[in-house]
Short mmCIF file of C-alpha atoms and ligand atoms in Angstrom, two decimals:
data_model
loop_
_atom_site.label_atom_id
_atom_site.label_comp_id
_atom_site.label_asym_id
_atom_site.label_seq_id
_atom_site.Cartn_x
_atom_site.Cartn_y
_atom_site.Cartn_z
CA UNK A 1 110.93 83.08 120.77
CA UNK A 2 107.49 84.51 121.54
CA UNK A 3 106.73 87.78 119.82
CA UNK A 4 107.03 90.78 122.12
CA UNK A 5 103.65 92.15 123.03
CA UNK A 6 104.65 95.79 122.70
CA UNK A 7 106.47 96.86 119.59
CA UNK A 8 106.73 100.09 117.59
CA UNK A 9 103.47 100.75 115.73
CA UNK A 10 103.40 99.54 112.11
CA UNK A 11 105.37 101.84 109.84
CA UNK A 12 107.09 103.62 112.74
CA UNK A 13 110.60 103.05 113.98
CA UNK A 14 113.03 103.84 116.77
CA UNK A 15 115.96 106.04 115.86
CA UNK A 16 118.61 103.90 117.54
CA UNK A 17 122.15 105.01 118.50
CA UNK A 18 123.48 103.41 115.31
CA UNK A 19 121.04 105.60 113.33
CA UNK A 20 121.77 108.69 115.41
CA UNK A 21 125.28 108.98 113.99
CA UNK A 22 123.65 109.81 110.65
CA UNK A 23 120.77 111.84 112.10
CA UNK A 24 123.38 113.90 114.00
CA UNK A 25 125.43 114.46 110.89
CA UNK A 26 122.33 115.66 109.05
CA UNK A 27 121.36 117.95 111.97
CA UNK A 28 124.78 119.55 112.07
CA UNK A 29 124.96 119.97 108.30
CA UNK A 30 121.54 121.59 107.93
CA UNK A 31 122.15 123.94 110.85
CA UNK A 32 125.34 125.15 109.18
CA UNK A 33 123.73 125.51 105.75
CA UNK A 34 120.52 127.24 106.81
CA UNK A 35 122.49 129.66 108.97
CA UNK A 36 124.75 130.51 106.05
CA UNK A 37 121.79 131.09 103.70
CA UNK A 38 120.15 133.41 106.27
CA UNK A 39 117.31 131.19 107.52
CA UNK A 40 115.90 131.14 111.05
CA UNK A 41 114.57 128.01 112.72
CA UNK A 42 110.88 127.51 113.43
CA UNK A 43 109.16 124.65 115.28
CA UNK A 44 105.42 124.32 114.89
CA UNK A 45 103.22 121.96 116.95
CA UNK A 46 102.97 118.29 116.02
CA UNK A 47 99.18 118.73 116.09
CA UNK A 48 97.34 121.26 113.94
CA UNK A 49 93.74 121.76 113.00
CA UNK A 50 92.85 119.04 110.45
CA UNK A 51 91.03 121.71 108.49
CA UNK A 52 94.34 123.51 107.84
CA UNK A 53 95.54 120.52 105.80
CA UNK A 54 92.15 119.86 104.18
CA UNK A 55 92.21 123.38 102.79
CA UNK A 56 95.87 123.69 101.87
CA UNK A 57 97.08 120.22 100.87
CA UNK A 58 93.65 119.59 99.32
CA UNK A 59 90.77 117.26 100.04
CA UNK A 60 91.36 115.19 96.91
CA UNK A 61 95.00 114.40 97.64
CA UNK A 62 96.24 111.07 98.99
CA UNK A 63 97.49 112.80 102.14
CA UNK A 64 94.09 114.17 103.12
CA UNK A 65 91.96 111.38 101.67
CA UNK A 66 93.83 108.44 103.16
CA UNK A 67 96.86 109.34 105.20
CA UNK A 68 96.06 111.82 107.96
CA UNK A 69 95.99 110.73 111.59
CA UNK A 70 92.98 112.55 113.02
CA UNK A 71 92.35 113.03 116.72
CA UNK A 72 89.11 113.91 118.41
CA UNK A 73 89.76 116.30 121.29
CA UNK A 74 88.20 115.85 124.73
CA UNK A 75 86.39 119.18 124.44
CA UNK A 76 84.76 117.88 121.26
CA UNK A 77 86.07 120.83 119.28
CA UNK A 78 87.30 120.68 115.66
CA UNK A 79 89.49 117.63 115.06
CA UNK A 80 93.25 117.90 115.12
CA UNK A 81 95.67 116.11 112.79
CA UNK A 82 99.20 114.83 113.35
CA UNK A 83 101.01 117.07 110.89
CA UNK A 84 101.57 115.24 107.58
CA UNK A 85 103.83 118.02 106.26
CA UNK A 86 105.36 121.34 107.28
CA UNK A 87 104.50 123.96 104.67
CA UNK A 88 100.89 124.65 105.64
CA UNK A 89 101.77 125.00 109.37
CA UNK A 90 104.54 127.45 108.51
CA UNK A 91 102.26 129.58 106.37
CA UNK A 92 99.74 129.41 109.25
CA UNK A 93 102.46 130.63 111.65
CA UNK A 94 103.54 133.39 109.25
CA UNK A 95 99.97 134.71 109.06
CA UNK A 96 99.21 134.18 112.75
CA UNK A 97 102.28 136.10 113.94
CA UNK A 98 102.03 138.92 111.40
CA UNK A 99 105.34 138.09 109.70
CA UNK A 100 104.12 140.11 106.72
CA UNK A 101 105.08 143.24 108.68
CA UNK A 102 108.74 142.09 108.86
CA UNK A 103 111.24 142.80 106.07
CA UNK A 104 110.45 140.34 103.27
CA UNK A 105 111.20 137.63 102.44
CA UNK A 106 110.95 135.74 105.72
CA UNK A 107 113.21 132.70 105.56
CA UNK A 108 112.44 129.81 107.91
CA UNK A 109 113.77 126.27 108.33
CA UNK A 110 112.52 123.27 110.25
CA UNK A 111 113.43 119.75 111.26
CA UNK A 112 111.19 117.19 112.93
CA UNK A 113 108.82 114.21 112.71
CA UNK A 114 105.84 114.05 110.35
CA UNK A 115 103.04 111.48 110.07
CA UNK A 116 101.27 109.85 107.15
CA UNK A 117 99.24 106.67 107.32
CA UNK A 118 100.86 105.20 104.21
CA UNK A 119 101.24 101.57 103.21
CA UNK A 120 104.59 100.72 104.82
CA UNK A 121 107.35 99.80 102.37
CA UNK A 122 111.03 100.60 101.87
CA UNK A 123 111.51 104.35 102.24
CA UNK A 124 107.89 104.92 103.26
CA UNK A 125 107.08 105.26 106.95
CA UNK A 126 104.10 106.37 108.96
CA UNK A 127 106.31 108.51 111.16
CA UNK A 128 109.26 109.93 109.27
CA UNK A 129 111.64 112.83 109.72
CA UNK A 130 111.97 115.79 107.43
CA UNK A 131 114.05 118.91 107.29
CA UNK A 132 113.08 121.74 105.03
CA UNK A 133 112.90 125.47 104.45
CA UNK A 134 110.41 128.03 103.26
CA UNK A 135 111.00 131.50 101.76
CA UNK A 136 107.84 133.56 102.30
CA UNK A 137 107.00 136.92 100.76
CA UNK A 138 109.03 136.78 97.53
CA UNK A 139 107.76 135.95 94.05
CA UNK A 140 111.02 136.07 92.08
CA UNK A 141 112.29 133.04 90.19
CA UNK A 142 115.72 133.42 91.77
CA UNK A 143 114.13 132.25 95.06
CA UNK A 144 112.96 129.02 93.44
CA UNK A 145 116.42 128.45 92.00
CA UNK A 146 118.13 129.14 95.31
CA UNK A 147 115.74 126.79 97.14
CA UNK A 148 116.73 124.02 94.72
CA UNK A 149 120.41 124.89 95.05
CA UNK A 150 120.25 124.73 98.87
CA UNK A 151 118.63 121.28 98.82
CA UNK A 152 121.09 120.06 96.22
CA UNK A 153 124.10 121.41 98.11
CA UNK A 154 123.00 119.93 101.44
CA UNK A 155 122.67 116.48 99.84
CA UNK A 156 126.04 116.95 98.20
CA UNK A 157 127.64 117.87 101.51
CA UNK A 158 126.15 114.72 103.04
CA UNK A 159 128.07 112.66 100.50
CA UNK A 160 125.21 112.20 98.03
CA UNK A 161 126.90 113.83 95.13
CA UNK A 162 125.24 112.72 91.93
CA UNK A 163 121.66 113.78 92.50
CA UNK A 164 119.34 114.71 89.71
CA UNK A 165 116.83 117.53 89.88
CA UNK A 166 113.54 117.00 88.04
CA UNK A 167 111.62 120.20 87.52
CA UNK A 168 108.36 121.33 85.97
CA UNK A 169 105.97 124.26 86.06
CA UNK A 170 102.31 123.55 86.74
CA UNK A 171 101.23 127.09 85.89
CA UNK A 172 99.06 129.36 87.98
CA UNK A 173 95.40 130.38 88.30
CA UNK A 174 95.58 132.05 84.87
CA UNK A 175 96.72 129.14 82.80
CA UNK A 176 96.16 125.92 84.71
CA UNK A 177 92.41 125.94 84.01
CA UNK A 178 92.98 125.75 80.26
CA UNK A 179 95.44 122.92 80.67
CA UNK A 180 93.13 121.05 83.02
CA UNK A 181 90.37 121.20 80.44
CA UNK A 182 92.69 119.85 77.72
CA UNK A 183 93.91 117.09 80.01
CA UNK A 184 90.40 116.05 81.05
CA UNK A 185 89.42 115.88 77.38
CA UNK A 186 92.42 113.65 76.69
CA UNK A 187 91.71 111.42 79.71
CA UNK A 188 88.09 111.01 78.62
CA UNK A 189 89.20 110.02 75.12
CA UNK A 190 91.36 107.24 76.63
CA UNK A 191 89.09 106.38 79.50
CA UNK A 192 89.37 102.59 79.20
CA UNK A 193 93.16 102.60 79.12
CA UNK A 194 93.91 103.60 82.70
CA UNK A 195 94.30 101.75 86.01
CA UNK A 196 91.58 102.01 88.67
CA UNK A 197 93.41 104.71 90.59
CA UNK A 198 93.80 106.87 87.50
CA UNK A 199 90.16 106.39 86.49
CA UNK A 200 89.16 107.69 89.92
CA UNK A 201 91.71 110.50 89.90
CA UNK A 202 90.65 111.61 86.42
CA UNK A 203 87.43 112.76 88.09
CA UNK A 204 88.75 114.08 91.43
CA UNK A 205 92.27 115.39 90.73
CA UNK A 206 93.13 114.95 87.02
CA UNK A 207 96.65 116.38 87.23
CA UNK A 208 97.65 113.55 89.57
CA UNK A 209 97.03 111.04 86.78
CA UNK A 210 100.21 112.39 85.21
CA UNK A 211 102.48 110.90 87.84
CA UNK A 212 100.98 107.40 87.93
CA UNK A 213 103.75 104.80 88.02
CA UNK A 214 101.76 102.04 86.27
CA UNK A 215 103.52 101.15 83.00
CA UNK A 216 100.39 100.88 80.89
CA UNK A 217 99.17 104.27 82.11
CA UNK A 218 102.60 105.75 81.41
CA UNK A 219 102.48 104.59 77.82
CA UNK A 220 99.11 106.25 77.22
CA UNK A 221 100.22 109.39 79.04
CA UNK A 222 103.10 109.90 76.64
CA UNK A 223 100.52 111.31 74.25
CA UNK A 224 98.89 113.57 76.83
CA UNK A 225 98.99 117.34 76.36
CA UNK A 226 101.91 118.91 78.23
CA UNK A 227 101.46 121.79 80.61
CA UNK A 228 104.50 123.73 79.35
CA UNK A 229 102.58 124.28 76.11
CA UNK A 230 99.75 125.93 78.06
CA UNK A 231 101.73 128.23 80.37
CA UNK A 232 100.82 131.93 80.30
CA UNK A 233 103.53 134.47 79.52
CA UNK A 234 104.33 135.19 83.19
CA UNK A 235 104.60 131.51 84.11
CA UNK A 236 106.74 130.81 81.04
CA UNK A 237 109.14 133.63 81.97
CA UNK A 238 109.24 132.47 85.55
CA UNK A 239 110.22 128.94 84.53
CA UNK A 240 112.78 130.27 82.07
CA UNK A 241 114.30 132.35 84.87
CA UNK A 242 114.58 129.37 87.24
CA UNK A 243 116.23 127.19 84.59
CA UNK A 244 118.71 129.90 83.64
CA UNK A 245 119.81 130.29 87.26
CA UNK A 246 120.24 126.53 87.58
CA UNK A 247 122.29 126.43 84.40
CA UNK A 248 124.44 129.28 85.70
CA UNK A 249 125.29 127.20 88.78
CA UNK A 250 125.68 124.02 86.74
CA UNK A 251 123.03 122.14 88.72
CA UNK A 252 122.10 119.08 86.63
CA UNK A 253 118.34 119.02 85.98
CA UNK A 254 115.79 117.58 83.60
CA UNK A 255 112.47 119.09 82.67
CA UNK A 256 109.83 116.53 83.58
CA UNK A 257 106.44 117.38 82.06
CA UNK A 258 104.79 114.68 84.19
CA UNK A 259 105.95 116.00 87.54
CA UNK A 260 102.93 117.49 89.37
CA UNK A 261 103.54 116.55 93.06
CA UNK A 262 100.88 115.29 95.40
CA UNK A 263 99.85 118.49 97.17
CA UNK A 264 97.31 121.00 95.87
CA UNK A 265 98.95 124.22 97.03
CA UNK A 266 101.62 124.40 94.32
CA UNK A 267 101.76 127.00 91.58
CA UNK A 268 104.44 127.36 88.92
CA UNK A 269 107.70 125.63 89.92
CA UNK A 270 107.63 122.08 91.28
CA UNK A 271 110.72 119.94 91.70
CA UNK A 272 112.07 116.72 93.13
CA UNK A 273 115.62 115.66 93.80
CA UNK A 274 116.55 112.03 93.56
CA UNK A 275 119.62 109.92 94.07
CA UNK A 276 120.12 107.23 91.47
CA UNK A 277 119.99 104.22 93.80
CA UNK A 278 118.69 100.74 93.15
CA UNK A 279 115.24 99.66 94.26
CA UNK A 280 116.46 97.51 97.15
CA UNK A 281 117.81 100.62 98.79
CA UNK A 282 114.38 102.19 98.82
CA UNK A 283 112.68 105.20 97.33
CA UNK A 284 114.97 107.44 95.34
CA UNK A 285 113.15 110.75 95.88
CA UNK A 286 115.05 112.45 98.68
CA UNK A 287 113.54 115.93 98.53
CA UNK A 288 110.63 117.73 96.93
CA UNK A 289 109.24 121.20 96.88
CA UNK A 290 108.05 124.12 94.85
CA UNK A 291 106.27 127.45 94.79
CA UNK A 292 102.92 127.97 96.49
CA UNK A 293 101.76 131.52 95.73
CA UNK A 294 98.07 130.80 96.37
CA UNK A 295 98.37 129.01 99.72
CA UNK A 296 97.93 132.15 101.84
CA UNK A 297 94.80 133.05 99.86
CA UNK A 298 93.38 129.59 100.44
CA UNK A 299 93.94 130.19 104.16
CA UNK A 300 92.01 133.44 103.91
CA UNK A 301 94.69 136.12 103.60
CA UNK A 302 96.07 138.26 100.78
CA UNK A 303 98.60 136.64 98.46
CA UNK A 304 101.94 135.85 100.06
CA UNK A 305 104.13 134.35 97.33
CA UNK A 306 106.37 131.61 98.70
CA UNK A 307 108.60 128.69 97.83
CA UNK A 308 110.33 125.89 99.72
CA UNK A 309 111.32 122.27 99.93
CA UNK A 310 111.41 119.35 102.37
CA UNK A 311 113.72 116.35 102.44
CA UNK A 312 113.14 112.89 103.92
CA UNK A 313 115.78 112.04 106.50
CA UNK A 314 115.28 108.23 106.57
CA UNK A 315 115.73 108.09 102.81
CA UNK A 316 118.86 110.22 103.01
CA UNK A 317 120.27 107.95 105.75
CA UNK A 318 119.60 104.88 103.56
CA UNK A 319 121.67 106.39 100.77
CA UNK A 320 124.42 107.57 103.16
CA UNK A 321 124.69 104.02 104.54
CA UNK A 322 124.69 102.42 101.08
CA UNK A 323 127.49 104.77 100.07
CA UNK A 324 129.43 104.23 103.28
CA UNK A 325 129.34 107.91 104.22
CA UNK A 326 130.76 108.41 107.72
CA UNK A 327 128.35 109.43 110.45
CA UNK A 328 129.15 111.64 113.44
CA UNK A 329 130.56 109.77 116.42
CA UNK A 330 130.81 111.32 119.89
CA UNK A 331 134.34 112.35 120.89
CA UNK A 332 136.28 109.69 122.83
CA UNK A 333 136.87 109.98 126.57
CA UNK A 334 140.36 111.06 127.60
CA UNK A 335 140.43 109.82 131.19
CA UNK A 336 139.17 106.70 132.97
CA UNK A 337 138.33 106.82 136.68
CA UNK A 338 138.76 103.58 138.62
CA UNK A 339 138.04 103.10 142.28
CA UNK A 340 138.41 100.48 144.98
CA UNK A 341 136.22 100.56 148.08
CA UNK A 342 133.12 102.50 149.18
CA UNK A 343 134.90 105.72 150.22
CA UNK A 344 136.88 105.78 146.93
CA UNK A 345 133.65 105.29 145.02
CA UNK A 346 132.18 108.41 146.62
CA UNK A 347 135.36 110.44 145.89
CA UNK A 348 135.40 108.98 142.37
CA UNK A 349 131.93 110.37 141.73
CA UNK A 350 133.07 113.84 142.87
CA UNK A 351 136.23 113.60 140.71
CA UNK A 352 134.09 112.72 137.70
CA UNK A 353 132.11 115.95 138.23
CA UNK A 354 135.32 117.95 138.63
CA UNK A 355 136.63 116.67 135.30
CA UNK A 356 133.34 117.55 133.62
CA UNK A 357 133.57 121.12 134.94
CA UNK A 358 137.16 121.33 133.64
CA UNK A 359 135.95 120.19 130.18
CA UNK A 360 137.89 116.90 130.30
CA UNK A 361 135.78 114.04 128.92
CA UNK A 362 136.01 111.10 131.32
CA UNK A 363 134.39 107.72 131.72
CA UNK A 364 134.14 105.17 134.54
CA UNK A 365 132.90 101.78 135.52
CA UNK A 366 131.56 102.60 138.98
CA UNK A 367 129.54 99.42 139.24
CA UNK A 368 132.65 97.26 138.87
CA UNK A 369 134.74 96.69 142.00
CA UNK A 370 137.78 94.82 140.74
CA UNK A 371 140.67 97.06 139.69
CA UNK A 372 141.72 94.51 137.06
CA UNK A 373 138.30 94.63 135.38
CA UNK A 374 138.33 98.42 135.44
CA UNK A 375 141.80 98.70 133.92
CA UNK A 376 140.88 96.19 131.28
CA UNK A 377 137.89 98.32 130.32
CA UNK A 378 140.14 101.42 130.08
CA UNK A 379 142.41 99.42 127.78
CA UNK A 380 139.52 98.34 125.60
CA UNK A 381 138.44 101.96 125.28
CA UNK A 382 142.01 102.85 124.35
CA UNK A 383 142.25 105.40 127.17
CA UNK A 384 145.85 106.12 128.20
CA UNK A 385 145.28 108.16 131.34
CA UNK A 386 143.67 106.37 134.28
CA UNK A 387 142.91 107.82 137.70
CA UNK A 388 143.05 105.18 140.43
CA UNK A 389 141.63 105.91 143.83
CA UNK A 390 141.68 103.34 146.66
CA UNK A 391 140.78 103.53 150.36
CA UNK A 392 144.28 104.78 151.28
CA UNK A 393 144.31 107.55 148.65
CA UNK A 394 140.73 108.52 149.50
CA UNK A 395 141.67 109.08 153.14
CA UNK A 396 144.60 111.32 152.11
CA UNK A 397 142.66 113.21 149.40
CA UNK A 398 145.09 111.87 146.84
CA UNK A 399 144.77 109.94 143.57
CA UNK A 400 147.13 107.79 141.53
CA UNK A 401 147.50 108.71 137.87
CA UNK A 402 148.55 105.76 135.74
CA UNK A 403 149.92 106.01 132.22
CA UNK A 404 148.54 102.89 130.56
CA UNK A 405 151.19 102.87 127.84
CA UNK A 406 154.25 102.91 130.08
CA UNK A 407 152.59 101.50 133.21
CA UNK A 408 154.12 104.39 135.23
CA UNK A 409 152.09 105.65 138.20
CA UNK A 410 152.38 108.81 140.28
CA UNK A 411 150.46 110.18 143.24
CA UNK A 412 148.93 113.69 143.21
CA UNK A 413 146.62 115.56 145.54
CA UNK A 414 143.00 115.81 144.36
CA UNK A 415 143.32 119.59 144.35
CA UNK A 416 146.18 119.44 141.76
CA UNK A 417 144.65 116.61 139.75
CA UNK A 418 142.96 118.65 136.99
CA UNK A 419 146.12 120.68 136.36
CA UNK A 420 148.26 117.54 136.19
CA UNK A 421 145.87 115.80 133.79
CA UNK A 422 145.67 118.82 131.53
CA UNK A 423 149.48 118.85 131.31
CA UNK A 424 149.55 115.15 130.45
CA UNK A 425 146.84 115.46 127.81
CA UNK A 426 148.56 118.31 126.05
P1 HAM B 501 106.71 115.73 100.10
O1 HAM B 501 107.21 115.43 98.72
O2 HAM B 501 105.42 115.17 100.48
O3 HAM B 501 106.71 117.31 100.23
O4 HAM B 501 107.79 115.25 101.16
C1 HAM B 501 109.14 115.66 101.05
C2 HAM B 501 110.06 114.47 101.25
O5 HAM B 501 109.76 113.83 102.48
C3 HAM B 501 109.95 113.38 100.21
O6 HAM B 501 110.72 113.67 99.05
C4 HAM B 501 110.49 112.18 100.95
O7 HAM B 501 111.91 112.18 100.90
C5 HAM B 501 110.03 112.44 102.36
N1 HAM B 501 108.82 111.66 102.66
C6 HAM B 501 107.53 111.95 102.37
N2 HAM B 501 106.71 110.99 102.80
C7 HAM B 501 107.48 110.06 103.40
C8 HAM B 501 107.21 108.83 104.08
N3 HAM B 501 105.98 108.36 104.23
N4 HAM B 501 108.27 108.13 104.58
C9 HAM B 501 109.52 108.59 104.44
N5 HAM B 501 109.83 109.75 103.84
C10 HAM B 501 108.83 110.48 103.32
C11 HAM B 501 106.30 117.98 101.35
O8 HAM B 501 106.12 117.48 102.42
C12 HAM B 501 106.21 119.48 101.13
N6 HAM B 501 105.77 120.09 102.39
C13 HAM B 501 107.53 120.04 100.66
C14 HAM B 501 107.53 121.51 100.46
C15 HAM B 501 108.07 122.44 101.26
N7 HAM B 501 106.97 122.17 99.45
C16 HAM B 501 107.14 123.47 99.60
N8 HAM B 501 107.81 123.65 100.72
#
């Protein structure tokens, strides 16, 4: 068959009804969780100033260097970007709307599509869905721990119950400089041992070398200095606090000295949560996040300490499917309306509306004319109560109610129909 001319753009996908049963389940679960934990929903625009991401995510990150969709505007003003992530827009909104004058912390959650021009592969899309939350205006380590706990518990509730949290601290403005120097020295001493990407990153964003997946690089990196050995007293205590809270709640975690994350705004805690799935099922990292105490300063305002996470919905759905977790199906219809003849069709349409107003879920097959075909559809849908309206009934403002199990039929006036059906459904 000839290839269709118009298809979804590379790396983008339709969320079809068979996917929606999982997307719906995730929506319902996160709404319940974020409400319980005292978060309020925020939606920011899909488009933001590209400069917002250049400054916050960082010009030497993959996202800004290679993955942003940039749009020129008709007015020729500063370019806009399809949002590649949600944290910078939320900090922008916090500052723009003066949320610093509200009781702190401000707790916000979000859910929507994001865009990164990545090389498409399993678990990596160019338009993907995330949900996430941000706690703004609080510097305490208990916030970091609770952020991790929320992400972990949501995944657990979605049937992904053996996740592992990897956690690290990447220090702050006080101590990261020292570490960076030590790391650069180490990278220089091994300069011929790394892949091309790492050699480039060693100059532009040395910390990112740490999370290279290339096996040869990994071997060399095992000897690299570790940031935990360079943390200042405050950062050390902060990390200790987070880990103690996690232990208290028995959240399984491992300290991963190579975890640095691909966004520049992080300070102190960074973490990722992964499900142990095999490679065929796609990327294992379901959620990632951390603390970003310097982001507000980068955007030109006084320090607003903050922490949050985001989770990738497609990746979660992949795991839910692999583990045969049930999605959310819409509730079945209770009543089937069948009609014979043009007048009955008109009355049938009005009856359908009446049932909707009465809160009785009904279905029909208005475009079919044969009663046999309509009853057979009701049978297929396993609906026991069928309303039949023909020309004769329509003229008398009556309907026939048929019990599909017993085959018994009785006539009632349209005005008493809802009451009669409610009694039968009880
Ligand atoms: P991130 O690690 O870039 O963090 O993305 C979070 C999650 O989104 C990932 O763990 C992954 O599940 C999913 N994800 C990312 N890129 C893709 C893609 N191309 N295709 C499919 N899924 C993807 C952030 O976005 C930060 N804003 C998280 C955060 C919130 N940090 C603090 N607060």
